[in-house]
XYZ file of C-alpha atoms in Angstrom:
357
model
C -14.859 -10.457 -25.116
C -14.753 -6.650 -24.789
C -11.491 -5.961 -26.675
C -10.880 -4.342 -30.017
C -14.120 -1.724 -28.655
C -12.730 1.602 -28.108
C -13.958 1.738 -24.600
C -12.380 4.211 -23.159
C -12.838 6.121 -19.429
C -13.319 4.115 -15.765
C -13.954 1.122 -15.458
C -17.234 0.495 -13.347
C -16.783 -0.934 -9.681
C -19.574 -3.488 -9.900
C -16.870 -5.843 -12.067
C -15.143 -6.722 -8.916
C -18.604 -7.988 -7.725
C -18.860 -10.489 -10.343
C -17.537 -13.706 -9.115
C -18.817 -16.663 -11.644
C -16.725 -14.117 -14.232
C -14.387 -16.855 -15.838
C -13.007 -14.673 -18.749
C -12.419 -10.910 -19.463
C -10.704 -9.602 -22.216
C -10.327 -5.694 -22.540
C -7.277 -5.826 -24.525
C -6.718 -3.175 -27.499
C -9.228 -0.329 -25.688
C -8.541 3.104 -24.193
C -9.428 1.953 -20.503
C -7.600 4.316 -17.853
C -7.323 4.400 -14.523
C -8.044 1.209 -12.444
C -8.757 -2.346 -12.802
C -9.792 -4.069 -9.265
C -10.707 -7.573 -9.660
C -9.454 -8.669 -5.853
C -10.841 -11.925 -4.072
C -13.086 -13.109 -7.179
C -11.708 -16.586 -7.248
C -10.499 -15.459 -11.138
C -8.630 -19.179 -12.211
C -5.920 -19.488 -15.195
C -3.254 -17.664 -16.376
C -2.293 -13.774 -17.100
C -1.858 -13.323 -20.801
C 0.462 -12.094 -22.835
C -1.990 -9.782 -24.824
C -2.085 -7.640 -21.353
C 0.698 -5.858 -21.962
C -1.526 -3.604 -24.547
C -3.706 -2.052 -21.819
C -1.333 0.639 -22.392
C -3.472 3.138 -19.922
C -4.039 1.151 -17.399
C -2.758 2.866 -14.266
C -3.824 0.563 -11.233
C -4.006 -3.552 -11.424
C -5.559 -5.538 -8.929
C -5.713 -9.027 -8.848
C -4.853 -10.050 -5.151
C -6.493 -12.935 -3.474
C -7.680 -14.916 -6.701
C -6.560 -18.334 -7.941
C -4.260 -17.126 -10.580
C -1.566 -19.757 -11.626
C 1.257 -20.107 -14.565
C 3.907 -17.116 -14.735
C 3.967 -13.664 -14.994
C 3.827 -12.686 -18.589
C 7.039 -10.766 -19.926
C 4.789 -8.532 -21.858
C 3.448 -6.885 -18.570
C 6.947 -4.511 -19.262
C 5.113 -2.632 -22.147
C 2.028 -1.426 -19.551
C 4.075 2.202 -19.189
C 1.368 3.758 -17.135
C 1.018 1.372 -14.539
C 1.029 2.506 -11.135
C -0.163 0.545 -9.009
C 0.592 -4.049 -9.500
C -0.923 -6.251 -6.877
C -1.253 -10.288 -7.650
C -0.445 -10.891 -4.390
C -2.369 -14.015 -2.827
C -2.431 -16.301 -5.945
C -0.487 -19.226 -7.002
C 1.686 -17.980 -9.088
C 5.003 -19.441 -10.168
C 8.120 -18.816 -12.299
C 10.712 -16.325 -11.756
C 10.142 -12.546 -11.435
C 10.204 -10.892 -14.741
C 13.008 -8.513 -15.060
C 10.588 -6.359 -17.823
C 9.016 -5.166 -14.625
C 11.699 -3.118 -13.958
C 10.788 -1.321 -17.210
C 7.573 0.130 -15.385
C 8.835 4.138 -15.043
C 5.472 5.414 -12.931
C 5.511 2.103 -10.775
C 5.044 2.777 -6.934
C 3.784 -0.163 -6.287
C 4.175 -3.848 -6.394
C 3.015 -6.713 -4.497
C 3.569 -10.210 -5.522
C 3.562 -11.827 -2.108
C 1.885 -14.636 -0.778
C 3.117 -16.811 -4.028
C 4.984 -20.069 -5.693
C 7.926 -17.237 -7.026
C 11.437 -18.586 -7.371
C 14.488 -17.256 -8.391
C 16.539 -13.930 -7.634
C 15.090 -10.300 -7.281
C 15.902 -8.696 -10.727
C 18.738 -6.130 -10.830
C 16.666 -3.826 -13.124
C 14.438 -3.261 -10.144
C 16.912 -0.650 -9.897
C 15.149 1.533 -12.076
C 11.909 1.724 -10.547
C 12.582 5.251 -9.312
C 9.330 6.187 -8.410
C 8.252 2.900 -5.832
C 7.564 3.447 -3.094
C 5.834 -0.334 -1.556
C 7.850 -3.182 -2.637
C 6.360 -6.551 -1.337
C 7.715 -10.065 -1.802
C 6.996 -11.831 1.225
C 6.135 -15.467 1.375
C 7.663 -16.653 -1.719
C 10.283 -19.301 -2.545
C 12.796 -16.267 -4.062
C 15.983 -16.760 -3.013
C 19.663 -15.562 -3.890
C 21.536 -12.252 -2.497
C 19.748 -8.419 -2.045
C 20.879 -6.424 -5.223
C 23.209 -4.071 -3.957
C 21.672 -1.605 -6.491
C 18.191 -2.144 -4.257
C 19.787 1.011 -2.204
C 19.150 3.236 -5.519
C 15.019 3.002 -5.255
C 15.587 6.177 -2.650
C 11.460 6.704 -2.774
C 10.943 2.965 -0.929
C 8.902 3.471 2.256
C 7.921 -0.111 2.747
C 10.546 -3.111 2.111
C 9.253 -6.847 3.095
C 10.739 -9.877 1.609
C 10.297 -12.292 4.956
C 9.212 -15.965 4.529
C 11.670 -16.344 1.052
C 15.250 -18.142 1.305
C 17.297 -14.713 0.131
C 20.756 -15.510 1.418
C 24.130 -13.706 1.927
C 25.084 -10.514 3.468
C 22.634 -7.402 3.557
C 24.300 -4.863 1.381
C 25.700 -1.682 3.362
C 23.687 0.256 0.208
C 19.988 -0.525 2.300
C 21.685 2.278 3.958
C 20.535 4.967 1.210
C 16.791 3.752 1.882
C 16.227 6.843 3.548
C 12.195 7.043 3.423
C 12.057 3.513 4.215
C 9.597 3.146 7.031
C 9.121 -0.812 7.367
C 12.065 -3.779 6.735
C 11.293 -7.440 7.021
C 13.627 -9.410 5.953
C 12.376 -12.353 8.584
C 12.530 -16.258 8.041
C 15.372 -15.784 5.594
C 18.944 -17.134 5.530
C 20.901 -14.126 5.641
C 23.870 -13.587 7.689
C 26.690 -11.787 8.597
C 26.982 -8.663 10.855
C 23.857 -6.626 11.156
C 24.599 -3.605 9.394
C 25.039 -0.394 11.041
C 23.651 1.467 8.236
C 20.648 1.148 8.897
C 21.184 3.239 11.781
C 20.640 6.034 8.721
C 17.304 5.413 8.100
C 15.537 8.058 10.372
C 11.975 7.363 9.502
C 12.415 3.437 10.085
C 9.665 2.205 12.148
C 9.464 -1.168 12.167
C 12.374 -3.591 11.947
C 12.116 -7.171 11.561
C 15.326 -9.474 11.075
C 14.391 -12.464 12.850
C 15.247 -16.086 12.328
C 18.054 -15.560 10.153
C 22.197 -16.059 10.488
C 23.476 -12.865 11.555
C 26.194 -13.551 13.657
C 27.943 -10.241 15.769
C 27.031 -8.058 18.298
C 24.537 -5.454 18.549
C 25.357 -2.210 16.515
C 26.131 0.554 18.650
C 25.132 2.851 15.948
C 21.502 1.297 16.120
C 20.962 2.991 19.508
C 20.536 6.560 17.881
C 17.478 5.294 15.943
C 15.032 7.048 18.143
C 11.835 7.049 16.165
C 12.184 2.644 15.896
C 8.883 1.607 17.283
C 9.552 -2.389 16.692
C 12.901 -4.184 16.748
C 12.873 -7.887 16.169
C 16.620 -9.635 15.777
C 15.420 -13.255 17.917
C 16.360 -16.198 16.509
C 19.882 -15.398 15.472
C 23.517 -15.995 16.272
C 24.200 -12.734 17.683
C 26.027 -12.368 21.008
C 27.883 -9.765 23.535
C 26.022 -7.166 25.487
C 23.333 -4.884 24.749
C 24.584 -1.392 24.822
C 23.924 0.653 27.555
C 23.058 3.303 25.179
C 19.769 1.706 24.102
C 18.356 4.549 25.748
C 18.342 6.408 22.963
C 15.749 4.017 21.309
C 13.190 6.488 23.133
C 10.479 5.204 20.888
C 10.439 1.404 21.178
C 7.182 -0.122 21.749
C 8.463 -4.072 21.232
C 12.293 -5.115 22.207
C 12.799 -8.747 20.954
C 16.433 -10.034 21.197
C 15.285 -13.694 21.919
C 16.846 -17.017 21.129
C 20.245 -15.579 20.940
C 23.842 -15.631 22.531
C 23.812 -12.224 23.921
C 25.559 -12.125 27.433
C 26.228 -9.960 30.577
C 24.146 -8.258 31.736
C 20.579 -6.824 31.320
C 20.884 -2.947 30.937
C 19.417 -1.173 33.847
C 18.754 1.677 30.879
C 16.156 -0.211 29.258
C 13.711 1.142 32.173
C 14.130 4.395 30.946
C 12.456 3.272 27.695
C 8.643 4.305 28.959
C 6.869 3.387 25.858
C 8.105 -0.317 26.004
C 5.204 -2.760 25.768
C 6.810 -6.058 25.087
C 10.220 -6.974 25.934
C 11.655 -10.739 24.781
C 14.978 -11.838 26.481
C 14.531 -15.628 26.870
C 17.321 -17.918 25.412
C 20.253 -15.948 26.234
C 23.085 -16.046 28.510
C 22.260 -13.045 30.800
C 23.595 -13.165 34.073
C 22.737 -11.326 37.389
C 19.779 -9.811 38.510
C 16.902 -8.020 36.734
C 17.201 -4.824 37.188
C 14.490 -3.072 38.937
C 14.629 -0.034 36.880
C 12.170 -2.211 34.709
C 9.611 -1.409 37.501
C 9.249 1.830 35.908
C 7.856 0.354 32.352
C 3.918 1.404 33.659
C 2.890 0.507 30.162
C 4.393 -2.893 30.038
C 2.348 -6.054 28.823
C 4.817 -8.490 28.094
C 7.862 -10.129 29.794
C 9.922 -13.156 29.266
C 12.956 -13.549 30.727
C 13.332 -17.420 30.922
C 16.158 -19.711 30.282
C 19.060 -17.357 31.192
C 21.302 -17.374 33.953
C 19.647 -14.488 36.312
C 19.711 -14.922 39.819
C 18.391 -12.800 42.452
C 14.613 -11.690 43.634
C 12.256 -9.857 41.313
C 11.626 -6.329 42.267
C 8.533 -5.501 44.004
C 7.784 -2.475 41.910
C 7.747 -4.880 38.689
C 5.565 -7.009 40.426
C 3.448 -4.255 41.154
C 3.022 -3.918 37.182
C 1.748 -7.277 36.463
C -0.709 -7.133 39.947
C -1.951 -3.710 39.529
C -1.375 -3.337 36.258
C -0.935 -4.082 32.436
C 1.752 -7.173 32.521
C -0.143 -10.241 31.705
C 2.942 -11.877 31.156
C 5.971 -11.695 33.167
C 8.330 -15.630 32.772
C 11.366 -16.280 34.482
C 13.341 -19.332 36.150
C 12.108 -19.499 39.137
C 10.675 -22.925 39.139
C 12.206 -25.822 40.767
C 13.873 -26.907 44.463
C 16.402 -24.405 44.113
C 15.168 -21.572 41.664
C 17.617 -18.872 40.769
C 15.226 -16.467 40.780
C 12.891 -15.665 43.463
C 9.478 -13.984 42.126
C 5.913 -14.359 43.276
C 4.238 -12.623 40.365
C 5.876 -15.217 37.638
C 5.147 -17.987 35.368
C 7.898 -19.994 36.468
C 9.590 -22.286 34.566
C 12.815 -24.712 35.136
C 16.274 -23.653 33.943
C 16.600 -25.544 30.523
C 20.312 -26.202 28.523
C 19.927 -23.536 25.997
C 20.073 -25.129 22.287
C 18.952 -22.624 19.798
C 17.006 -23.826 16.538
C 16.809 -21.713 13.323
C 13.588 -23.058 11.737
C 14.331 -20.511 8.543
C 13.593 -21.826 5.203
């Protein structure tokens, strides 16, 4: 018991060496700075008393075996920074005093037993900038009001049950570099504002609802290195102008409805390393513009309704070399696709399975 002390200045980085540590109390001090007790298997509860390390600027407690809720009191901590209990166990609904926090940028509370909606007063966290709540049990609609925390870089709430329509506001997140809203149970269209965030690099929707086609607006996004949107209900054709997606590294559309088609304008996408087609309803023949993806790893093209011969040139790829992986139907007495560089498999009824939460 350390507290009523006046210690004051940093806190030494040994403490996050001492694992048999059961109990720490610093309460009622003038510590500043940074408290990093990370992957100490540190059992029990957060108190309420907390809330009077009034200078505390960074708090670390990822990875432990923290349980019980997050006390309400962790509002009155006004110079925290920095909040990370992600990896614990612990439960209860977010507390909406959090949104109190003025010099917040960030907060991670993943990898938890947390139920209940996002707070609307995360609204007024003006200055964060990392926002994790992935692999929770939250659940309920995006706050439309989520579009006002203009500073957020990083966005992930996959592997929760958040439902409902994304809000066209997500639109305003105009620093926002990574979105995962994965292994959720959103749906509706997939919103063509997001086509406004220009510094979005990674976007992961998969295994939701959404239902629609591919937004045509999406295909200006040219600095998009990872686009995941399998595992939906989305269907039509993928625009010719995907082109413009110059910077796409992974193209996953699989386990979907889309149709038509594959555009011969995907080959023009050089950096292209992994490209995920299977479950569809595509029809005709690969196009052998894909011949020219010379940094391509993976390809699976399986369970459509292509016909045709595989292109020498994209055999060439996985023979001389970086495809490891190139699938299609050609298995079978009578294949519908004739390739000798495949892992062939039979034409199976397509039945799509959303294994969200």
């Amino acid at each position: 018991d350390l507290s009523n002390n006046g210690l004051a200045g940093l806190l030494s980085p040994v403490i996050s060496t001492m694992g048999d540590l059961e109990s720490l109390n610093l309460t009622s001090n003038n510590i500043a700075k940074s408290l990093n007790l990370t992957s100490n298997d540190i059992a029990g509860s957060l108190i309420p008393e907390m809330g009077e390390l009034l200078s505390l600027k960074h708090l670390d407690l990822a990875d432990n075996l923290l349980g019980d809720s997050i006390p309400r009191t962790i509002g009155d901590m006004l110079s925290l920074k920095t909040l990370d209990l992600s990896g614990n166990s612990i439960r209860g609904t977010i507390p909406y005093e959090i949104g109190r926090l003025p010099e917040l940028g960030t907060l991670a509370l993943s990898r938890n037993l947390l139920v209940g909606p996002m707070p609307h007063e995360f609204s007024e966290l003006h200055k964060l900038v990392t926002l994790d709540l992935s692999h929770n049990n939250l659940g309920g609609p995006l706050i439309t009001e989520l579009g006002e925390v203009t500073y957020l870089t990083i966005l992930r709430l996959e592997d929760n049950h958040f439902s409902g329509e994304v809000p066209r506001e997500i639109g305003g997140l105009v620093h926002l570099d990574e979105l995962r809203l994965n292994n959720n149970n959103f749906r509706g269209a997939l919103p063509p504002e997001i086509a406004k965030l220009d510094n979005l690099d990674t976007l992961n929707i998969a295994n939701n609802h959404f239902d629609g086609e591919f937004p045509l607006e999406w295909t200006s996004m040219a600095g998009l290195r990872e686009l995941d949107v399998s595992s939906n209900e989305l269907r039509g054709e993928i625009p010719i102008f995907i082109d413009g997606m110059k910077n796409l590294h992974l193209f996953n559309v699989a386990h979907n409805d889309f149709s038509s088609s594959i555009p011969s304008e995907l080959g023009s996408l050089y950096k292209l390393e992994y490209i995920y087609l299977e479950d569809n309803e595509f029809e005709s023949t690969v196009p052998k513009e894909l011949g020219e993806l010379t940094n391509l790893k993976k390809m699976v093209l399986h369970n459509n309704y292509l016909v045709g011969d595989i292109d020498d040139r994209i055999c060439k790829l996985a023979n001389e070399l970086f495809l490891v992986q190139l699938s299609a139907d050609c298995a079978g007495e009578l294949p519908e696709i004739m390739c000798d560089c495949c892992i062939c498999h039979d034409h199976e009824p397509i039945v799509h399975f959303n294994t969200g939460p």
